[in-house]
Amino acid sequence: MADTVKQRITSQRRVILEELRKSVFHPTAAELYQVVRRRLPRISLGTVYRNLDLLARSGMARKLATGTGQSRFDANLEAHYHVRCIRCGRMDDVFSLPELILDDEVAQETGYEIQGHELQFVGICPACQQKSDMK
Amino acid sequence: MADTVKQRITSQRRVILEELRKSVFHPTAAELYQVVRRRLPRISLGTVYRNLDLLARSGMARKLATGTGQSRFDANLEAHYHVRCIRCGRMDDVFSLPELILDDEVAQETGYEIQGHELQFVGICPACQQKSDMK
DNA sequence: GTATGTGCAAATTATTTGCACGAAG
DNA sequence: CTTCGTGCAAATAATTTGCACATAC
């Protein structure tokens, strides 16, 4: 009830969410900006950032830490994990794992009020493996 | 064998690793810089960054993505996970979990060559819960 | 002596923000 | 019409880098 803010449905907001949902890429803000610009040529990068932040904070998208200085975004709210390529930065989904991770146990151990978790595998994607082989 | 680079043991490098090992904090580069500066007042922040990067890439420390624009570092190489406070940014260890996560399965599903994984719980730390209660 | 590392400052990169104008409701 | 959102440009914040000098080996 503290954050009852009226949110308007602007064309920018709608297109950003639509394109984020379409993407299999987990795009960065800049990548999404390029895509959105094809439909809204006058949109600014700042607006993309503002809306991604809003979507993340209102739970309509996830902001993914990458350890590379830029964040990626994901509008798929299903429980799933990610795998990131340390060479090219690409990020893919991982669905196969059972729901193994028990937030409640961690709450008990640490005293934190746990809201969720993020599991990320790190490795080298098939395309980048190819490139190594060719050398 | 590609990255056989001779590494010298400078006092800066030694003190940075010592202080990182002592810290329970998972410090950011800037936080570690403050600590190290007490022993080496003339050290520069750039040197801290360079050495943290080196330690991370040579496997002597882990670089932890936080989703907040700054990275944290951890010299504890034991298998363990982390829990991060969304209010104050603090990061603590989580040891209780069994080793549930199967890198091999993910390699099979995705075709990635998996090097490891990072599991991070997200929530509100005890101290920040207190602060909320007092309001 | 020579290659590697450091301090310093400037450069780069990602992201955020102030402000005047525009559009949603 | 009033409030919230946008475009633009400037501001911040974290990190990286070039260069001349210092130091480990």
Short mmCIF file of C-alpha atoms (C1' of nucleotides) in Angstrom, two decimals:
data_model
loop_
_atom_site.label_atom_id
_atom_site.label_comp_id
_atom_site.label_asym_id
_atom_site.label_seq_id
_atom_site.Cartn_x
_atom_site.Cartn_y
_atom_site.Cartn_z
CA MET A 1 0.00 0.00 0.00
CA ALA A 2 3.00 2.24 0.29
CA ASP A 3 3.79 2.06 -3.39
CA THR A 4 0.42 2.65 -4.95
CA VAL A 5 1.63 4.71 -7.86
CA LYS A 6 -0.55 5.20 -10.89
CA GLN A 7 1.21 3.86 -13.93
CA ARG A 8 0.24 5.03 -17.35
CA ILE A 9 0.34 2.85 -20.40
CA THR A 10 2.51 4.81 -22.77
CA SER A 11 3.44 3.44 -26.16
CA GLN A 12 7.08 3.33 -25.04
CA ARG A 13 6.24 1.25 -22.00
CA ARG A 14 4.08 -1.14 -24.00
CA VAL A 15 6.61 -1.66 -26.79
CA ILE A 16 9.51 -2.16 -24.35
CA LEU A 17 7.63 -4.92 -22.55
CA GLU A 18 6.45 -6.52 -25.79
CA GLU A 19 9.94 -6.64 -27.21
CA LEU A 20 11.45 -7.89 -23.97
CA ARG A 21 8.89 -10.71 -23.94
CA LYS A 22 9.69 -11.64 -27.52
CA SER A 23 13.43 -11.78 -26.94
CA VAL A 24 15.16 -15.08 -26.22
CA PHE A 25 18.34 -13.14 -25.62
CA HIS A 26 18.01 -11.68 -22.13
CA PRO A 27 19.00 -8.38 -23.67
CA THR A 28 20.94 -5.59 -22.03
CA ALA A 29 19.31 -2.17 -21.89
CA ALA A 30 21.32 -1.06 -24.90
CA GLU A 31 20.40 -4.13 -26.95
CA LEU A 32 16.73 -3.71 -26.16
CA TYR A 33 17.00 -0.03 -27.06
CA GLN A 34 18.20 -0.98 -30.56
CA VAL A 35 15.26 -3.32 -31.07
CA VAL A 36 12.64 -0.94 -29.69
CA ARG A 37 14.00 1.87 -31.82
CA ARG A 38 12.88 0.06 -34.94
CA ARG A 39 9.28 0.60 -33.81
CA LEU A 40 9.73 3.90 -31.96
CA PRO A 41 12.61 5.74 -33.62
CA ARG A 42 12.41 8.74 -31.30
CA ILE A 43 12.65 6.80 -28.02
CA SER A 44 15.64 7.55 -25.78
CA LEU A 45 17.94 5.15 -23.98
CA GLY A 46 17.04 6.84 -20.71
CA THR A 47 13.41 5.86 -21.19
CA VAL A 48 14.42 2.25 -21.75
CA TYR A 49 16.39 2.30 -18.50
CA ARG A 50 13.55 3.93 -16.58
CA ASN A 51 11.01 1.41 -17.82
CA LEU A 52 13.21 -1.62 -17.27
CA ASP A 53 13.78 -0.47 -13.73
CA LEU A 54 10.05 -0.03 -13.26
CA LEU A 55 9.28 -3.46 -14.70
CA ALA A 56 11.88 -5.07 -12.47
CA ARG A 57 10.64 -3.34 -9.34
CA SER A 58 7.01 -4.16 -10.07
CA GLY A 59 7.86 -7.81 -10.65
CA MET A 60 7.01 -7.92 -14.35
CA ALA A 61 10.61 -8.65 -15.33
CA ARG A 62 13.81 -9.85 -13.73
CA LYS A 63 17.06 -7.94 -13.69
CA LEU A 64 19.96 -10.35 -14.03
CA ALA A 65 23.39 -9.66 -12.60
CA THR A 66 26.12 -10.67 -14.99
CA GLY A 67 29.33 -9.71 -13.25
CA THR A 68 30.39 -7.86 -16.37
CA GLY A 69 29.27 -4.36 -15.53
CA GLN A 70 26.02 -4.53 -17.43
CA SER A 71 22.70 -6.04 -16.45
CA ARG A 72 20.45 -8.22 -18.56
CA PHE A 73 16.68 -8.40 -18.39
CA ASP A 74 14.22 -11.27 -18.60
CA ALA A 75 10.43 -11.08 -18.84
CA ASN A 76 9.97 -14.82 -18.39
CA LEU A 77 8.62 -15.18 -14.86
CA GLU A 78 8.55 -19.01 -14.83
CA ALA A 79 10.99 -20.59 -12.38
CA HIS A 80 14.14 -21.19 -14.36
CA TYR A 81 17.85 -20.56 -14.21
CA HIS A 82 20.52 -19.18 -16.50
CA VAL A 83 23.81 -20.07 -18.06
CA ARG A 84 26.22 -17.37 -19.14
CA CYS A 85 29.09 -17.50 -21.60
CA ILE A 86 32.26 -15.96 -20.19
CA ARG A 87 33.58 -15.36 -23.70
CA CYS A 88 30.75 -13.56 -25.51
CA GLY A 89 28.43 -12.67 -22.63
CA ARG A 90 25.48 -14.53 -24.14
CA MET A 91 22.93 -15.83 -21.64
CA ASP A 92 20.62 -18.81 -22.10
CA ASP A 93 17.87 -20.43 -20.08
CA VAL A 94 18.16 -23.61 -18.05
CA PHE A 95 14.88 -25.38 -17.35
CA SER A 96 15.83 -28.96 -16.63
CA LEU A 97 16.60 -28.67 -12.95
CA PRO A 98 14.08 -29.64 -10.33
CA GLU A 99 13.19 -27.00 -7.75
CA LEU A 100 15.98 -27.95 -5.37
CA ILE A 101 16.60 -24.78 -3.58
CA LEU A 102 14.95 -24.12 -0.29
CA ASP A 103 14.62 -20.47 0.57
CA ASP A 104 13.19 -21.36 3.98
CA GLU A 105 16.32 -23.19 5.08
CA VAL A 106 18.44 -20.20 4.17
CA ALA A 107 16.12 -17.91 6.10
CA GLN A 108 16.60 -20.14 9.14
CA GLU A 109 20.36 -20.24 8.83
CA THR A 110 20.93 -16.56 8.15
CA GLY A 111 18.04 -14.66 9.71
CA TYR A 112 17.40 -12.97 6.39
CA GLU A 113 13.86 -12.55 5.12
CA ILE A 114 14.36 -14.34 1.81
CA GLN A 115 12.57 -13.09 -1.27
CA GLY A 116 14.06 -15.44 -3.84
CA HIS A 117 17.25 -16.58 -5.41
CA GLU A 118 19.19 -16.45 -8.63
CA LEU A 119 21.20 -19.39 -9.91
CA GLN A 120 23.60 -18.85 -12.72
CA PHE A 121 25.88 -21.35 -14.41
CA VAL A 122 29.03 -20.06 -16.02
CA GLY A 123 30.86 -21.56 -18.95
CA ILE A 124 31.55 -21.42 -22.66
CA CYS A 125 28.72 -21.52 -25.16
CA PRO A 126 28.74 -23.87 -28.16
CA ALA A 127 29.56 -21.10 -30.62
CA CYS A 128 32.58 -19.94 -28.63
CA GLN A 129 33.78 -23.54 -28.23
CA GLN A 130 33.79 -23.78 -32.04
CA LYS A 131 35.90 -20.68 -32.29
CA SER A 132 38.48 -22.18 -29.88
CA ASP A 133 38.62 -25.42 -31.87
CA MET A 134 39.38 -23.61 -35.09
CA LYS A 135 42.54 -22.06 -33.74
CA MET B 1 49.91 -23.21 -20.95
CA ALA B 2 48.77 -20.17 -22.88
CA ASP B 3 48.68 -18.02 -19.79
CA THR B 4 52.03 -18.76 -18.23
CA VAL B 5 52.73 -15.28 -17.00
CA LYS B 6 55.28 -14.69 -14.31
CA GLN B 7 53.61 -13.07 -11.34
CA ARG B 8 55.64 -11.14 -8.86
CA ILE B 9 54.90 -10.98 -5.20
CA THR B 10 54.67 -7.29 -4.52
CA SER B 11 53.73 -5.98 -1.11
CA GLN B 12 50.55 -4.56 -2.60
CA ARG B 13 49.51 -7.93 -3.99
CA ARG B 14 50.29 -9.72 -0.75
CA VAL B 15 48.45 -7.27 1.47
CA ILE B 16 45.40 -7.20 -0.81
CA LEU B 17 45.07 -10.97 -0.67
CA GLU B 18 45.71 -11.08 3.08
CA GLU B 19 43.05 -8.50 3.81
CA LEU B 20 40.58 -10.10 1.42
CA ARG B 21 41.07 -13.41 3.21
CA LYS B 22 40.53 -11.81 6.60
CA SER B 23 37.33 -10.09 5.59
CA VAL B 24 33.97 -11.69 6.35
CA PHE B 25 32.36 -8.92 4.36
CA HIS B 26 32.81 -9.85 0.72
CA PRO B 27 34.12 -6.34 0.21
CA THR B 28 33.81 -4.22 -2.90
CA ALA B 29 37.02 -2.95 -4.47
CA ALA B 30 36.52 0.42 -2.80
CA GLU B 31 35.91 -1.12 0.63
CA LEU B 32 38.99 -3.29 0.35
CA TYR B 33 40.98 -0.26 -0.78
CA GLN B 34 40.07 1.54 2.45
CA VAL B 35 41.25 -1.42 4.54
CA VAL B 36 44.46 -1.98 2.62
CA ARG B 37 45.29 1.70 2.78
CA ARG B 38 45.72 1.43 6.53
CA ARG B 39 48.75 -0.79 5.86
CA LEU B 40 49.90 0.72 2.58
CA PRO B 41 48.88 4.38 2.60
CA ARG B 42 50.29 5.10 -0.86
CA ILE B 43 48.48 2.33 -2.70
CA SER B 44 46.09 3.37 -5.45
CA LEU B 45 42.57 2.18 -6.15
CA GLY B 46 43.66 1.18 -9.63
CA THR B 47 46.15 -1.28 -8.14
CA VAL B 48 43.42 -2.81 -6.02
CA TYR B 49 41.28 -3.29 -9.12
CA ARG B 50 44.16 -4.76 -11.11
CA ASN B 51 45.02 -7.24 -8.39
CA LEU B 52 41.45 -8.28 -7.70
CA ASP B 53 41.02 -8.95 -11.38
CA LEU B 54 44.20 -10.98 -11.40
CA LEU B 55 43.18 -12.97 -8.33
CA ALA B 56 39.78 -13.70 -9.83
CA ARG B 57 41.18 -14.80 -13.16
CA SER B 58 43.81 -17.00 -11.57
CA GLY B 59 41.20 -18.67 -9.36
CA MET B 60 42.47 -17.36 -6.03
CA ALA B 61 39.33 -15.36 -5.40
CA ARG B 62 35.79 -15.15 -6.69
CA LYS B 63 34.20 -12.07 -8.19
CA LEU B 64 30.56 -11.89 -7.15
CA ALA B 65 27.92 -10.19 -9.29
CA THR B 66 25.56 -8.14 -7.19
CA GLY B 67 23.19 -6.57 -9.68
CA THR B 68 23.91 -3.19 -8.15
CA GLY B 69 26.62 -1.93 -10.42
CA GLN B 70 29.47 -2.95 -8.18
CA SER B 71 31.14 -6.30 -7.72
CA ARG B 72 32.14 -7.94 -4.47
CA PHE B 73 35.06 -10.27 -3.90
CA ASP B 74 35.50 -13.43 -1.89
CA ALA B 75 38.71 -15.31 -1.18
CA ASN B 76 36.93 -18.28 0.40
CA LEU B 77 37.21 -21.03 -2.19
CA GLU B 78 35.14 -23.63 -0.31
CA ALA B 79 31.85 -24.52 -1.99
CA HIS B 80 29.30 -22.17 -0.53
CA TYR B 81 26.62 -19.74 -1.59
CA HIS B 82 25.61 -16.19 -0.77
CA VAL B 83 22.70 -14.16 0.46
CA ARG B 84 22.45 -10.48 -0.39
CA CYS B 85 20.45 -7.74 1.31
CA ILE B 86 18.51 -5.64 -1.19
CA ARG B 87 18.36 -2.76 1.27
CA CYS B 88 21.96 -2.26 2.38
CA GLY B 89 23.89 -4.41 -0.13
CA ARG B 90 25.47 -6.53 2.57
CA MET B 91 26.39 -10.06 1.53
CA ASP B 92 26.68 -13.10 3.81
CA ASP B 93 27.65 -16.72 3.35
CA VAL B 94 25.31 -19.69 3.16
CA PHE B 95 26.87 -23.04 3.95
CA SER B 96 23.98 -25.28 4.96
CA LEU B 97 22.92 -26.45 1.56
CA PRO B 98 23.95 -29.81 0.23
CA GLU B 99 25.71 -29.83 -3.12
CA LEU B 100 22.53 -30.09 -5.13
CA ILE B 101 23.51 -28.54 -8.33
CA LEU B 102 24.66 -30.66 -11.17
CA ASP B 103 26.80 -28.85 -13.66
CA ASP B 104 26.90 -31.92 -15.88
CA GLU B 105 23.15 -31.93 -16.43
CA VAL B 106 23.26 -28.33 -17.49
CA ALA B 107 26.10 -29.05 -19.89
CA GLN B 108 23.96 -31.79 -21.44
CA GLU B 109 20.91 -29.59 -21.78
CA THR B 110 22.61 -26.49 -23.11
CA GLY B 111 25.75 -27.62 -24.90
CA TYR B 112 27.79 -25.22 -22.80
CA GLU B 113 31.11 -26.28 -21.34
CA ILE B 114 30.25 -25.55 -17.71
CA GLN B 115 32.92 -24.18 -15.41
CA GLY B 116 30.83 -23.62 -12.32
CA HIS B 117 27.85 -21.82 -10.94
CA GLU B 118 26.89 -19.03 -8.62
CA LEU B 119 23.83 -19.23 -6.39
CA GLN B 120 22.68 -16.12 -4.66
CA PHE B 121 19.72 -15.66 -2.36
CA VAL B 122 18.13 -12.25 -2.16
CA GLY B 123 16.31 -10.76 0.78
CA ILE B 124 16.44 -8.43 3.73
CA CYS B 125 19.10 -8.81 6.39
CA PRO B 126 18.30 -8.87 10.12
CA ALA B 127 19.60 -5.34 10.69
CA CYS B 128 17.46 -3.88 7.91
CA GLN B 129 14.40 -5.78 9.15
CA GLN B 130 14.90 -4.03 12.51
CA LYS B 131 14.96 -0.68 10.82
CA SER B 132 11.64 -1.44 9.10
CA ASP B 133 10.04 -2.49 12.37
CA MET B 134 10.99 0.74 14.10
CA LYS B 135 9.05 2.85 11.64
"C1'" DG C 1 69.27 -5.43 -16.38
"C1'" DT C 2 64.68 -6.49 -17.80
"C1'" DA C 3 60.04 -7.53 -17.46
"C1'" DT C 4 56.31 -6.81 -14.54
"C1'" DG C 5 53.79 -3.81 -11.31
"C1'" DT C 6 52.48 0.73 -9.46
"C1'" DG C 7 50.68 5.54 -8.87
"C1'" DC C 8 48.40 8.95 -10.96
"C1'" DA C 9 45.18 10.96 -13.88
"C1'" DA C 10 42.48 10.73 -17.70
"C1'" DA C 11 39.32 7.78 -20.39
"C1'" DT C 12 35.62 4.58 -20.84
"C1'" DT C 13 31.29 2.34 -19.86
"C1'" DA C 14 26.91 1.71 -17.77
"C1'" DT C 15 23.46 3.95 -15.60
"C1'" DT C 16 20.93 7.83 -13.44
"C1'" DT C 17 18.98 12.35 -13.16
"C1'" DG C 18 17.26 17.47 -13.84
"C1'" DC C 19 14.45 19.89 -16.54
"C1'" DA C 20 11.15 21.70 -19.91
"C1'" DC C 21 7.85 19.82 -22.81
"C1'" DG C 22 4.30 16.18 -24.12
"C1'" DA C 23 0.60 13.02 -23.47
"C1'" DA C 24 -2.55 9.89 -20.53
"C1'" DG C 25 -6.39 9.81 -17.89
"C1'" DC D 1 -6.05 20.34 -16.35
"C1'" DT D 2 -3.03 17.72 -13.55
"C1'" DT D 3 0.09 14.19 -12.94
"C1'" DC D 4 3.15 11.12 -14.76
"C1'" DG D 5 6.37 10.06 -18.59
"C1'" DT D 6 9.66 11.34 -22.17
"C1'" DG D 7 13.70 13.23 -24.75
"C1'" DC D 8 17.78 15.33 -24.27
"C1'" DA D 9 21.97 16.33 -22.24
"C1'" DA D 10 24.63 16.59 -18.42
"C1'" DA D 11 25.97 14.17 -14.13
"C1'" DT D 12 27.40 9.99 -11.46
"C1'" DA D 13 29.55 5.81 -10.38
"C1'" DA D 14 32.34 1.93 -11.17
"C1'" DT D 15 36.01 0.31 -13.55
"C1'" DT D 16 39.81 0.39 -16.96
"C1'" DT D 17 43.84 2.15 -19.16
"C1'" DG D 18 48.22 4.86 -20.83
"C1'" DC D 19 52.33 6.28 -19.31
"C1'" DA D 20 56.55 7.28 -16.77
"C1'" DC D 21 58.73 5.57 -12.90
"C1'" DA D 22 59.70 1.85 -9.40
"C1'" DT D 23 60.81 -2.75 -7.97
"C1'" DA D 24 61.06 -8.01 -7.97
"C1'" DC D 25 63.75 -11.35 -9.55
#
